[in-house]
């Protein structure tokens, strides 16, 4: 039994109108050549449907099930996912010192307060080093003539002397010149620098360093940790000042091993079988030390990334330990060993073993979400002077850091919005193509997915999310700290925003049009666009996109006026000048232009032949005319009567030129709604001008049982099939519907029906047919 015959039997009537239409449609399908499936338009339709109905839901399901997206996902990587990296001339740690340049003898006299000590107290240093490089503030009589001559020599060579309080609020004194200049400073003042530093300078002076670079010596306050309670990892801290010597470019540092051939050792403190570092804070495990102990060894060599000379690896500066003011060589169960050339100071002995600690310098957003950076605080940098501000010396730091973010719960709104879009797409596909399948119906399905009230809701939801979380996403991208869940969230944002934005722009760009070539092109593009966006974001997820902070943000220190306003209690913060939604909007406009141009190309390349829809209608029209002429030849009197009947019916039904669907459902001619659908709006069937199935579906009406319903009402009827009938009685809701005459194909005037009563509709009778 054919579908039309089944309809006729179940309806309990003649159903000639529907029966013959279904039979004719079946014959046409049987006569079609299978080669029509290999047309480009069919491929495009299949790809669009598979992308929206299969690929996207599957991808979303994988994200939901294989990650913690729906449970306890975070926007930023936490401490257990911290990233360790080296950055030469790190833009996040770019700063300088204004009004700090002076004569080199100012730096020399500040160094002289060290005398023969390897480390001095921060209080002693700050009271002297914090002064500006104003010659009237210093008494240079304490410097030897050799030191004064060296100062003049360095000044003549253009060697920088930086002295004062820098933009981080730290008091420093540093000299930047050649390796020979720094070695001369060390030898002239007889400074107590680490033997490793002296050996590195000697190698560089001999021209045997890995590459050519300037060299620096400087002093700055450092934080040292020391144990106070036996067996406790809660160490106390104390500031101290020592020397550091380093090249401008980290890759130029010679590899010098710290062993007995460099300097000997001696026992300074016997511990009687107890290891002073048996327990220690976790942060002491981040960076390498220049002494042996139970602290896990960290490799000094590290992948270089982008450097001036293109080296594959660089050598980290080594943290130091002190006991009694002397540099530590070994800490074990026997005791604490120090350099054999140093004498223990009673002042420092009271603090016991002092271990150099990393610095935590967070980079925060104005919303008080921070990226925590534990830096190797043996600071190194490249100096420069800007011609526009010759009184300021710039400092681009070369940083080794371990980075992680604050705990910020991930908002699942973008994923929910995409899920809404996919569910609505599935429902629309079922509604439009449950009766028959064709490229034209696929285009109508795509049109219905891309239009409607929900597009505004999608756009509003994603816009709110992006505006509110813009700084968070940009901070994560700029620092390489976004989690996989955040990347998926951002991908969903870009997909949902660009899709809804282009759809709304298209819908309000002029007369309402099906624009069938654009619809499938835009749907198909979503697969490629979303895949590329996800792949790009995943590939750069752990790579800091430094151009974001450089071009679209402003890094502030709390020591500046603007920093005090925006950073609050944080040491530094970044203020973004442009919201992320601006970039996504520009991206969306570009996608819309590409889609429009692509659809024009597809339209021009499409063969200019009559559509399959029009051909089908011509065959149906011819069939109707043939049947009428046959009946007239066999029974002339009946033909005359039928002709009179037809004239009377046409006058009563079509006197305004409208079909019953146009008159009773949309209130006017179909052309007023869609300007580009003349070829598929009407069909001559059984001698009547009818609204086509495609036109009816395009306007948002659906076939359900013996009636025509609005699409929203059909969704309620589908829901009713899953609910107990008795429950529906509690809802006082009326649905509008139009009955389809099975013999004439004419729609009645609008009828109202309670939801409970409408749910009794026999949906098995659902069938699509032209409406007279």
XYZ file of C-alpha atoms in Angstrom:
772
model
C 0.000 0.000 0.000
C 1.373 3.372 -0.976
C 1.609 6.243 1.469
C -1.232 8.013 -0.309
C -3.443 4.920 -0.106
C -2.575 4.526 3.561
C -3.599 8.127 4.151
C -6.861 7.544 2.292
C -7.775 4.462 4.324
C -6.794 5.897 7.738
C -8.562 9.176 7.044
C -11.745 7.342 6.327
C -12.490 9.353 3.190
C -11.743 9.622 -0.476
C -8.615 11.705 -0.082
C -8.231 11.970 -3.871
C -6.267 15.204 -3.576
C -3.572 13.741 -1.336
C -3.651 10.216 -2.752
C -2.902 11.206 -6.320
C -0.228 13.698 -5.243
C 1.643 11.075 -3.209
C 1.350 8.551 -6.019
C 2.735 10.999 -8.556
C 5.614 11.944 -6.210
C 6.442 8.262 -5.759
C 6.485 7.659 -9.530
C 8.819 10.599 -10.026
C 11.218 9.291 -7.388
C 11.198 5.863 -9.001
C 11.978 7.389 -12.400
C 14.884 9.495 -11.126
C 18.378 8.471 -12.173
C 20.737 7.711 -9.275
C 23.290 10.007 -10.927
C 21.376 13.021 -9.555
C 22.912 12.190 -6.189
C 26.342 13.195 -7.507
C 25.451 16.792 -8.284
C 27.468 19.476 -6.451
C 24.269 20.894 -4.965
C 23.470 17.519 -3.408
C 26.971 17.236 -1.964
C 26.648 20.727 -0.488
C 23.272 19.906 1.038
C 24.515 16.644 2.560
C 27.631 18.324 3.942
C 25.585 21.115 5.529
C 23.180 18.661 7.165
C 25.924 16.315 8.380
C 27.884 19.219 9.851
C 24.926 20.591 11.791
C 23.272 17.322 12.766
C 26.200 14.901 13.176
C 29.628 16.556 13.362
C 28.821 19.428 15.719
C 26.759 17.412 18.219
C 29.446 14.715 18.237
C 32.172 17.312 18.858
C 30.149 18.875 21.672
C 29.527 15.458 23.198
C 33.261 14.707 23.139
C 34.025 18.012 24.871
C 31.375 17.389 27.518
C 32.452 13.806 28.261
C 36.246 13.864 27.801
C 36.926 17.071 29.758
C 35.730 18.588 33.014
C 33.671 21.160 31.101
C 30.404 20.363 32.907
C 31.882 19.657 36.335
C 34.688 21.758 37.802
C 36.438 23.377 34.845
C 38.600 26.467 35.304
C 39.315 29.293 32.894
C 43.032 29.405 33.727
C 45.578 26.684 34.420
C 46.067 25.999 38.094
C 49.298 25.392 39.968
C 49.394 21.671 39.084
C 49.382 22.672 35.385
C 51.944 25.446 35.739
C 54.062 26.233 32.695
C 57.803 26.738 32.916
C 59.371 28.900 30.215
C 62.146 31.303 29.255
C 61.417 34.569 27.487
C 64.145 36.822 26.203
C 63.178 40.496 26.644
C 59.848 39.562 28.190
C 57.303 42.328 27.385
C 55.376 41.516 30.562
C 58.491 42.407 32.574
C 59.564 45.467 30.631
C 60.313 48.518 32.720
C 63.010 51.004 33.438
C 64.343 53.653 35.749
C 63.777 57.364 35.234
C 66.393 59.837 36.461
C 68.712 56.961 37.384
C 71.609 57.559 34.964
C 74.725 59.063 36.492
C 78.505 58.953 36.569
C 80.048 55.540 37.157
C 81.767 56.644 40.355
C 78.288 56.834 41.936
C 77.832 53.103 41.342
C 81.400 52.421 42.491
C 80.910 54.170 45.823
C 77.686 52.248 46.379
C 79.536 48.987 45.705
C 82.262 49.989 48.143
C 79.905 49.521 51.104
C 80.168 45.765 50.532
C 83.891 45.852 51.359
C 84.799 42.104 51.448
C 81.297 40.846 52.242
C 79.403 38.558 49.866
C 76.044 39.699 51.261
C 74.882 42.718 53.253
C 71.645 43.655 54.995
C 68.906 45.354 53.084
C 68.638 48.204 55.598
C 72.284 49.211 55.163
C 71.983 49.085 51.399
C 68.675 50.961 51.049
C 69.764 53.902 53.188
C 72.589 54.530 50.747
C 71.565 53.011 47.409
C 68.178 54.730 47.353
C 69.754 58.123 46.780
C 69.549 59.754 43.359
C 72.740 59.909 41.258
C 73.304 63.525 42.351
C 77.017 64.063 43.027
C 76.290 66.466 45.889
C 74.771 63.614 47.885
C 77.985 61.573 48.053
C 81.453 61.805 49.593
C 83.812 60.245 47.058
C 86.879 60.632 49.297
C 86.428 57.064 50.451
C 87.179 55.797 46.926
C 90.750 55.108 45.968
C 92.346 57.053 43.142
C 92.380 53.848 41.104
C 88.621 53.565 41.521
C 88.067 57.213 40.569
C 90.238 56.752 37.472
C 88.249 53.665 36.537
C 85.027 55.639 36.883
C 86.290 58.327 34.507
C 87.449 55.671 32.062
C 84.030 54.003 32.076
C 82.291 57.356 31.609
C 84.491 58.102 28.608
C 83.531 54.765 27.057
C 79.807 55.435 27.489
C 79.273 52.719 30.071
C 75.903 53.028 31.825
C 75.634 53.521 35.575
C 72.074 53.013 36.793
C 71.427 54.023 40.380
C 68.169 54.683 42.214
C 64.614 53.370 42.543
C 63.294 51.666 39.393
C 59.714 51.332 38.151
C 59.212 48.149 40.187
C 60.002 50.092 43.347
C 63.348 48.325 43.852
C 66.596 50.073 44.746
C 69.382 49.058 42.421
C 72.899 49.954 41.447
C 74.190 48.543 38.175
C 76.927 49.027 35.598
C 76.475 47.907 31.987
C 79.514 47.655 29.728
C 81.808 45.038 28.237
C 83.044 41.920 30.015
C 86.410 43.630 30.500
C 84.751 46.703 32.054
C 82.891 44.566 34.579
C 86.008 42.539 35.411
C 87.922 45.795 35.978
C 85.217 46.957 38.426
C 85.403 43.657 40.328
C 89.222 43.693 40.498
C 89.573 47.384 41.355
C 87.093 47.269 44.261
C 88.042 43.683 45.159
C 84.366 42.716 45.238
C 83.391 39.373 46.733
C 81.434 37.936 43.793
C 80.750 34.234 43.246
C 83.764 32.388 41.764
C 81.479 31.214 38.989
C 80.801 34.845 37.958
C 84.490 35.657 37.868
C 85.220 32.640 35.704
C 82.409 33.555 33.276
C 83.848 37.072 32.910
C 87.316 35.695 32.259
C 85.999 33.388 29.531
C 84.100 36.262 27.920
C 87.168 38.543 28.054
C 89.185 35.810 26.356
C 86.614 35.744 23.542
C 85.558 32.175 24.269
C 81.941 32.872 25.244
C 79.219 31.263 23.067
C 78.386 34.651 21.507
C 79.176 38.354 21.677
C 77.296 40.300 24.327
C 77.503 43.193 26.721
C 77.867 42.376 30.420
C 76.405 43.766 33.628
C 76.982 43.817 37.351
C 74.255 44.938 39.700
C 72.940 44.719 43.229
C 69.310 44.451 44.249
C 67.295 43.322 47.260
C 66.589 39.578 47.273
C 64.425 37.453 49.540
C 66.041 34.577 51.438
C 64.179 31.824 53.306
C 65.498 30.094 56.410
C 64.074 27.310 58.624
C 62.871 28.287 62.052
C 61.127 25.117 63.317
C 62.703 21.717 62.946
C 60.807 19.502 60.504
C 58.536 22.332 59.317
C 58.250 23.540 55.708
C 57.149 26.974 56.899
C 60.329 28.964 56.471
C 60.782 32.543 57.620
C 62.196 35.180 55.259
C 64.722 37.954 55.361
C 65.880 40.406 52.674
C 69.514 40.592 51.702
C 71.722 42.146 49.010
C 74.390 40.404 46.946
C 75.987 40.742 43.509
C 74.909 39.344 40.194
C 76.946 39.314 36.987
C 75.306 38.425 33.670
C 75.430 38.951 29.894
C 72.820 41.030 28.042
C 71.732 37.943 26.110
C 71.293 34.824 28.203
C 72.454 32.461 25.457
C 75.923 34.087 25.655
C 76.608 32.852 29.197
C 79.558 30.395 29.365
C 78.888 27.028 30.979
C 80.963 26.999 34.172
C 80.652 24.059 36.555
C 80.625 24.868 40.274
C 82.968 22.267 41.767
C 86.131 21.979 43.879
C 88.284 22.979 40.920
C 86.626 26.385 41.026
C 86.523 26.879 44.796
C 87.105 24.612 47.789
C 84.754 23.961 50.689
C 84.892 23.627 54.460
C 82.497 22.584 57.183
C 80.844 25.575 58.827
C 78.073 23.840 60.804
C 77.966 20.201 61.976
C 74.404 18.843 62.174
C 75.094 15.432 63.717
C 73.272 13.352 61.130
C 70.343 15.701 60.584
C 69.695 17.304 57.215
C 68.741 20.994 57.589
C 66.897 20.755 54.251
C 65.107 17.463 54.861
C 61.875 19.475 54.686
C 61.489 22.607 52.579
C 58.809 24.725 50.839
C 57.674 23.546 47.401
C 58.659 26.794 45.722
C 62.345 25.982 46.362
C 62.049 23.162 43.817
C 61.366 25.472 40.864
C 64.889 26.614 39.944
C 68.480 25.278 40.082
C 70.948 26.017 42.902
C 74.742 26.301 42.861
C 75.162 23.938 45.839
C 74.326 20.291 46.481
C 71.485 19.426 48.861
C 68.380 17.286 49.231
C 66.399 19.819 47.203
C 65.593 18.012 43.916
C 68.026 18.947 41.194
C 66.620 21.136 38.401
C 68.295 21.142 35.004
C 70.123 24.373 34.368
C 69.889 24.037 30.590
C 66.492 25.045 29.239
C 64.849 25.334 25.777
C 65.589 28.796 24.496
C 62.562 29.749 22.423
C 63.186 32.927 20.438
C 66.601 34.477 21.093
C 68.812 36.986 19.331
C 71.392 34.409 18.244
C 68.967 31.556 17.650
C 70.373 29.132 20.236
C 68.368 26.020 21.039
C 69.058 26.166 24.787
C 70.064 28.711 27.408
C 71.617 28.401 30.862
C 69.662 29.604 33.867
C 71.360 31.698 36.539
C 71.880 29.671 39.722
C 70.262 30.439 43.059
C 72.621 30.631 46.018
C 72.518 29.698 49.660
C 74.291 31.519 52.511
C 75.415 30.557 55.958
C 77.093 33.079 58.220
C 77.410 35.501 55.299
C 79.288 32.924 53.206
C 78.156 31.160 50.046
C 77.110 27.549 50.656
C 78.716 24.657 48.765
C 77.002 21.564 50.217
C 74.162 20.821 52.663
C 73.728 17.234 53.884
C 73.337 15.166 57.024
C 76.933 15.927 58.005
C 76.408 19.664 58.065
C 76.644 22.863 56.066
C 79.741 23.427 53.926
C 80.772 26.885 52.735
C 83.481 28.288 50.445
C 86.884 27.763 52.040
C 87.905 31.373 51.351
C 85.133 32.850 53.520
C 84.970 33.489 57.258
C 81.652 33.090 59.052
C 79.966 36.291 60.288
C 78.308 36.108 63.691
C 75.631 38.565 62.553
C 74.417 36.265 59.792
C 74.985 33.035 61.753
C 71.936 33.778 63.893
C 69.693 33.255 60.852
C 71.265 29.890 60.092
C 70.973 28.515 56.554
C 69.543 31.091 54.116
C 68.170 29.911 50.751
C 67.527 32.242 47.841
C 63.777 32.295 47.003
C 61.896 32.915 43.730
C 59.852 36.099 43.375
C 56.093 35.913 42.876
C 55.110 38.851 40.669
C 51.483 38.436 39.571
C 50.065 39.948 36.392
C 46.472 40.811 37.151
C 43.452 42.060 35.270
C 41.451 45.026 36.536
C 38.909 42.435 37.691
C 41.477 41.175 40.241
C 42.138 37.863 38.468
C 45.870 37.177 38.478
C 48.418 35.130 36.590
C 51.040 34.174 39.166
C 54.595 34.261 37.899
C 57.290 32.688 40.053
C 60.424 34.156 38.531
C 64.025 33.147 38.807
C 64.873 36.280 40.767
C 68.503 36.401 39.672
C 67.266 39.191 37.429
C 68.878 39.764 34.056
C 68.005 42.293 31.377
C 68.970 44.240 28.284
C 69.484 47.985 28.789
C 68.497 50.648 26.289
C 67.929 54.412 26.197
C 65.045 55.893 24.250
C 66.020 58.991 22.256
C 62.666 60.561 23.189
C 63.463 60.276 26.905
C 67.249 60.282 27.422
C 66.941 60.526 31.226
C 65.284 57.090 31.462
C 67.114 53.809 31.073
C 64.876 51.022 29.776
C 65.111 47.460 31.031
C 63.793 44.474 29.052
C 64.091 41.510 31.388
C 65.121 38.029 30.264
C 62.929 35.845 32.438
C 62.764 32.263 33.612
C 59.405 31.717 35.230
C 56.879 29.178 36.387
C 53.360 30.451 35.676
C 49.852 29.497 36.785
C 46.529 31.271 37.200
C 43.947 31.988 39.867
C 41.009 29.666 40.315
C 38.167 31.051 38.185
C 35.188 28.800 37.504
C 34.330 28.387 33.840
C 30.958 29.657 32.632
C 29.241 26.995 30.531
C 26.902 29.528 28.877
C 28.596 29.339 25.426
C 28.332 25.551 25.393
C 24.675 25.712 26.403
C 23.960 28.284 23.675
C 25.571 26.076 21.020
C 23.618 23.104 22.338
C 20.407 25.147 22.000
C 21.303 25.997 18.417
C 22.014 22.370 17.532
C 18.807 21.094 19.127
C 16.747 23.700 17.269
C 18.499 22.688 14.040
C 17.576 19.048 14.614
C 13.964 19.949 15.332
C 13.791 22.116 12.210
C 15.259 19.310 10.106
C 12.638 16.895 11.398
C 9.833 19.385 10.763
C 10.907 20.364 7.251
C 12.203 17.087 5.863
C 10.118 14.444 7.590
C 7.793 14.329 4.543
C 10.273 14.433 1.666
C 13.904 15.272 0.977
C 15.382 17.568 -1.643
C 18.090 20.204 -2.055
C 15.433 22.918 -1.996
C 14.034 21.644 1.308
C 17.575 21.583 2.684
C 17.913 25.227 1.698
C 14.616 25.981 3.432
C 15.848 24.118 6.522
C 19.034 26.206 6.504
C 16.934 29.370 6.141
C 14.830 28.427 9.150
C 17.970 27.665 11.187
C 19.393 31.072 10.308
C 16.282 33.148 11.011
C 13.834 33.635 13.806
C 13.529 35.105 17.269
C 16.155 32.773 18.750
C 18.971 34.390 16.752
C 18.557 37.537 18.842
C 18.618 35.462 22.023
C 21.771 33.607 20.948
C 23.533 36.854 20.083
C 22.483 38.538 23.330
C 23.690 35.621 25.464
C 27.088 35.385 23.794
C 27.539 39.166 23.710
C 26.942 39.335 27.459
C 29.425 36.517 28.078
C 32.151 38.048 25.893
C 31.779 41.576 27.235
C 31.854 40.372 30.824
C 34.776 37.925 30.370
C 36.819 39.786 27.748
C 39.731 40.687 30.056
C 39.877 37.127 31.343
C 40.154 35.592 27.875
C 42.666 38.182 26.677
C 44.812 37.737 29.790
C 44.762 33.972 29.274
C 45.698 34.269 25.590
C 48.432 36.835 26.283
C 50.042 34.599 28.905
C 49.335 31.171 27.377
C 47.306 30.091 30.410
C 43.918 29.082 28.973
C 42.732 25.561 29.762
C 41.363 23.218 27.090
C 37.858 23.892 28.415
C 38.415 27.646 27.997
C 39.578 27.133 24.424
C 36.433 25.142 23.687
C 34.374 27.880 25.342
C 36.016 30.543 23.197
C 35.473 28.413 20.092
C 31.777 28.128 20.954
C 31.645 31.904 21.470
C 33.174 32.615 18.067
C 30.879 30.120 16.328
C 27.670 31.266 18.025
C 28.411 34.993 17.778
C 29.549 34.993 14.152
C 26.664 32.719 13.103
C 23.958 34.770 14.833
C 25.542 38.114 13.909
C 25.737 37.325 10.186
C 22.240 35.837 10.235
C 20.749 38.960 11.797
C 22.712 41.237 9.491
C 21.503 39.216 6.512
C 17.887 39.250 7.713
C 17.899 43.038 8.106
C 19.837 43.936 4.993
C 16.750 44.475 2.818
C 13.750 42.544 1.524
C 13.234 39.116 3.051
C 14.691 36.533 0.703
C 15.341 32.821 0.727
C 18.672 33.489 -1.020
C 19.034 29.741 -1.405
C 22.670 29.737 -2.583
C 23.776 31.696 0.480
C 22.006 29.456 2.990
C 23.825 26.205 2.285
C 27.121 27.999 1.632
C 26.957 29.637 5.061
C 25.961 26.384 6.795
C 28.775 24.458 5.102
C 31.295 27.149 6.010
C 30.559 26.619 9.718
C 32.278 23.231 9.661
C 35.474 24.640 8.182
C 35.447 27.880 10.190
C 34.859 26.221 13.549
C 37.428 23.487 12.908
C 40.073 26.032 11.922
C 39.312 28.297 14.906
C 39.506 25.371 17.331
C 42.757 24.095 15.778
C 44.403 27.537 15.891
C 43.369 28.199 19.495
C 44.563 24.771 20.614
C 47.902 25.224 18.838
C 48.618 28.543 20.582
C 47.039 27.600 23.905
C 50.387 27.343 25.707
C 52.123 30.047 23.677
C 51.922 33.555 25.155
C 50.524 35.876 22.468
C 52.651 38.818 23.470
C 51.225 41.143 20.808
C 47.939 41.280 22.762
C 49.489 43.098 25.716
C 51.854 45.054 23.475
C 49.192 46.407 21.102
C 45.898 46.269 22.956
C 46.857 46.486 26.621
C 48.746 48.721 28.996
C 50.844 47.156 31.737
C 50.808 49.275 34.891
C 52.888 49.098 38.070
C 51.298 49.995 41.358
C 54.100 52.490 41.924
C 52.721 54.693 39.100
C 49.729 57.015 39.389
C 47.568 55.019 36.958
C 48.741 51.776 38.504
C 47.605 52.927 41.937
C 44.180 53.642 40.422
C 43.670 50.349 38.543
C 45.925 47.749 40.214
C 44.724 48.054 43.779
C 46.934 45.919 46.026
C 48.505 44.005 43.139
C 52.109 44.725 42.116
C 51.143 45.073 38.464
C 48.081 44.857 36.271
C 47.109 45.099 32.630
C 44.371 47.384 31.332
C 42.978 46.276 27.977
C 41.960 49.108 25.666
C 39.780 47.010 23.368
C 37.090 44.488 24.279
C 37.404 41.017 22.794
C 33.966 41.328 21.211
C 35.317 44.006 18.846
C 37.770 41.527 17.318
C 35.131 38.803 17.047
C 32.731 41.255 15.401
C 35.355 42.191 12.803
C 36.030 38.489 12.257
C 32.291 37.868 11.834
C 31.934 40.652 9.277
C 34.799 39.128 7.316
C 33.131 35.726 7.406
C 29.870 37.240 6.218
C 31.605 38.894 3.273
C 33.346 35.640 2.356
C 30.038 33.756 2.554
C 28.257 36.352 0.389
C 30.996 36.321 -2.253
C 31.115 32.515 -2.212
C 27.344 32.292 -2.669
C 27.526 34.666 -5.659
C 30.226 32.498 -7.216
C 28.133 29.359 -6.628
C 25.107 31.110 -8.124
C 27.013 32.112 -11.261
C 28.476 28.649 -11.687
C 25.103 26.944 -11.237
C 23.643 25.685 -14.550
C 20.842 27.904 -15.827
C 18.244 25.183 -16.211
C 14.756 24.825 -14.815
C 14.761 23.513 -11.295
C 13.551 20.069 -10.429
C 10.728 21.668 -8.493
C 9.427 23.547 -11.515
C 9.764 20.452 -13.728
C 7.758 18.437 -11.205
C 5.036 21.041 -11.187
C 4.832 21.105 -14.972
C 4.419 17.350 -14.999
C 1.711 17.547 -12.344
C -0.050 20.314 -14.302
C 0.115 18.293 -17.517
C -1.190 15.238 -15.711
C -4.192 17.189 -14.395
C -4.979 18.591 -17.841
C -4.673 15.128 -19.407
C -7.110 13.602 -16.917
C -9.647 16.362 -17.450
C -9.483 16.023 -21.270
C -9.870 12.237 -21.047
C -12.930 12.555 -18.873
C -14.430 15.098 -21.284
C -14.013 12.766 -24.274
C -15.648 9.797 -22.530
C -18.545 11.748 -20.928
C -19.268 15.112 -22.590
C -22.230 15.970 -20.329
C -20.249 15.246 -17.198
C -17.422 17.379 -18.573
C -19.763 20.338 -19.051
C -21.104 19.948 -15.541
C -17.551 19.696 -14.152
C -16.534 22.797 -16.085
C -19.447 24.803 -14.660
C -18.612 23.529 -11.202
C -14.989 24.535 -11.652
C -15.916 28.054 -12.800
C -18.234 28.565 -9.822
C -15.595 27.235 -7.411
C -12.839 29.392 -8.930
C -14.994 32.485 -8.580
C -15.810 31.722 -4.990
C -12.387 30.563 -3.951
C -9.933 32.430 -6.163
C -11.732 35.660 -6.939
C -8.956 37.617 -5.147
C -6.199 35.627 -6.880
C -4.994 34.114 -3.588
C -4.791 30.507 -2.551
C -6.587 29.466 0.618
C -3.214 29.316 2.401
C -2.373 32.891 1.388
C -5.810 34.156 2.329
C -6.277 32.331 5.625
C -2.719 31.950 6.947
C -0.431 34.734 5.780
C -3.062 37.290 4.773
C -1.629 38.206 1.385
C 0.301 36.994 -1.640
C 3.400 34.918 -0.958
C 5.525 37.334 -2.991
C 5.134 39.988 -0.306
C 7.066 37.721 2.040
C 9.767 36.373 -0.278
C 10.888 38.203 -3.402
C 13.094 35.494 -4.874
C 10.851 32.428 -4.756
C 8.552 32.887 -7.780
C 9.816 29.646 -9.322
C 8.772 27.533 -6.344
C 5.812 29.357 -4.788
C 2.967 27.940 -6.892
C 2.012 24.859 -8.848
C -0.938 24.036 -11.098
C -2.451 20.861 -9.692
C -5.767 19.436 -10.831
C -6.481 22.646 -12.642
C -5.973 24.781 -9.532
C -3.259 27.272 -8.691
C -1.822 25.932 -5.429
C 0.759 26.954 -2.841
C 3.597 24.461 -2.945
C 4.772 22.332 -0.053
C 8.095 24.189 -0.074
C 6.470 27.622 0.104
C 4.272 26.577 2.999
C 7.226 25.172 4.939
C 9.309 28.263 4.184
C 6.763 30.566 5.839
C 6.947 28.644 9.115
C 3.853 26.467 8.835
C 3.965 22.682 9.135
C 1.803 19.701 8.200
C 0.620 17.649 11.167
C -2.166 15.079 10.776
C -5.133 16.552 8.921
C -4.192 20.139 9.767
C -1.691 22.876 9.159
C -0.073 24.305 12.309
C 2.432 27.022 13.040
C 5.893 25.643 13.790
C 5.742 26.654 17.462
C 2.469 24.744 17.879
C 3.978 21.632 16.296
C 6.794 21.742 18.880
C 4.120 21.653 21.615
C 2.419 18.734 19.894
C 5.709 16.857 19.693
C 6.207 17.542 23.399
C 2.690 16.299 24.098
C 3.600 12.926 22.612
C 6.170 12.504 25.405
C 3.897 13.666 28.263
C 1.010 11.875 29.981
C -2.295 12.964 28.461
C -3.773 13.839 31.846
C -1.000 16.338 32.496
C -2.021 18.351 29.445
C -5.431 19.067 30.987
C -3.738 21.360 33.525
C -2.556 23.722 30.794
C -5.174 26.139 29.509
C -3.490 26.743 26.166
C -5.089 27.265 22.757
C -3.409 26.285 19.492
C -4.298 27.719 16.077
C -4.727 25.336 13.156
C -6.202 25.104 9.664
C -7.935 21.968 8.418
C -6.953 20.596 4.988
C -9.809 19.287 2.853
C -8.648 15.867 1.622
C -10.664 16.102 -1.590
C -10.094 19.709 -2.661
C -6.825 20.654 -0.875
C -8.421 23.854 0.445
C -7.636 25.219 3.919
C -10.423 26.274 6.227
C -10.463 29.518 8.171
C -8.309 29.526 11.292
C -9.568 27.266 14.070
C -8.635 27.324 17.735
C -8.176 24.156 19.724
C -7.027 23.387 23.278
C -3.614 21.796 23.545
C -5.158 18.705 25.112
C -7.614 18.226 22.245
C -5.027 18.976 19.557
C -2.730 16.328 21.036
C -5.258 13.714 19.902
C -4.299 14.509 16.289
C -3.284 11.339 14.482
C 0.279 12.340 13.539
C 0.596 9.171 11.464
C -1.574 10.910 8.879
C 1.034 13.619 8.437
C 1.524 14.333 4.754
C 2.728 17.237 2.663
C 0.670 18.302 -0.355
C -0.006 21.473 -2.349
C -2.683 23.716 -0.850
C -5.311 25.125 -3.208
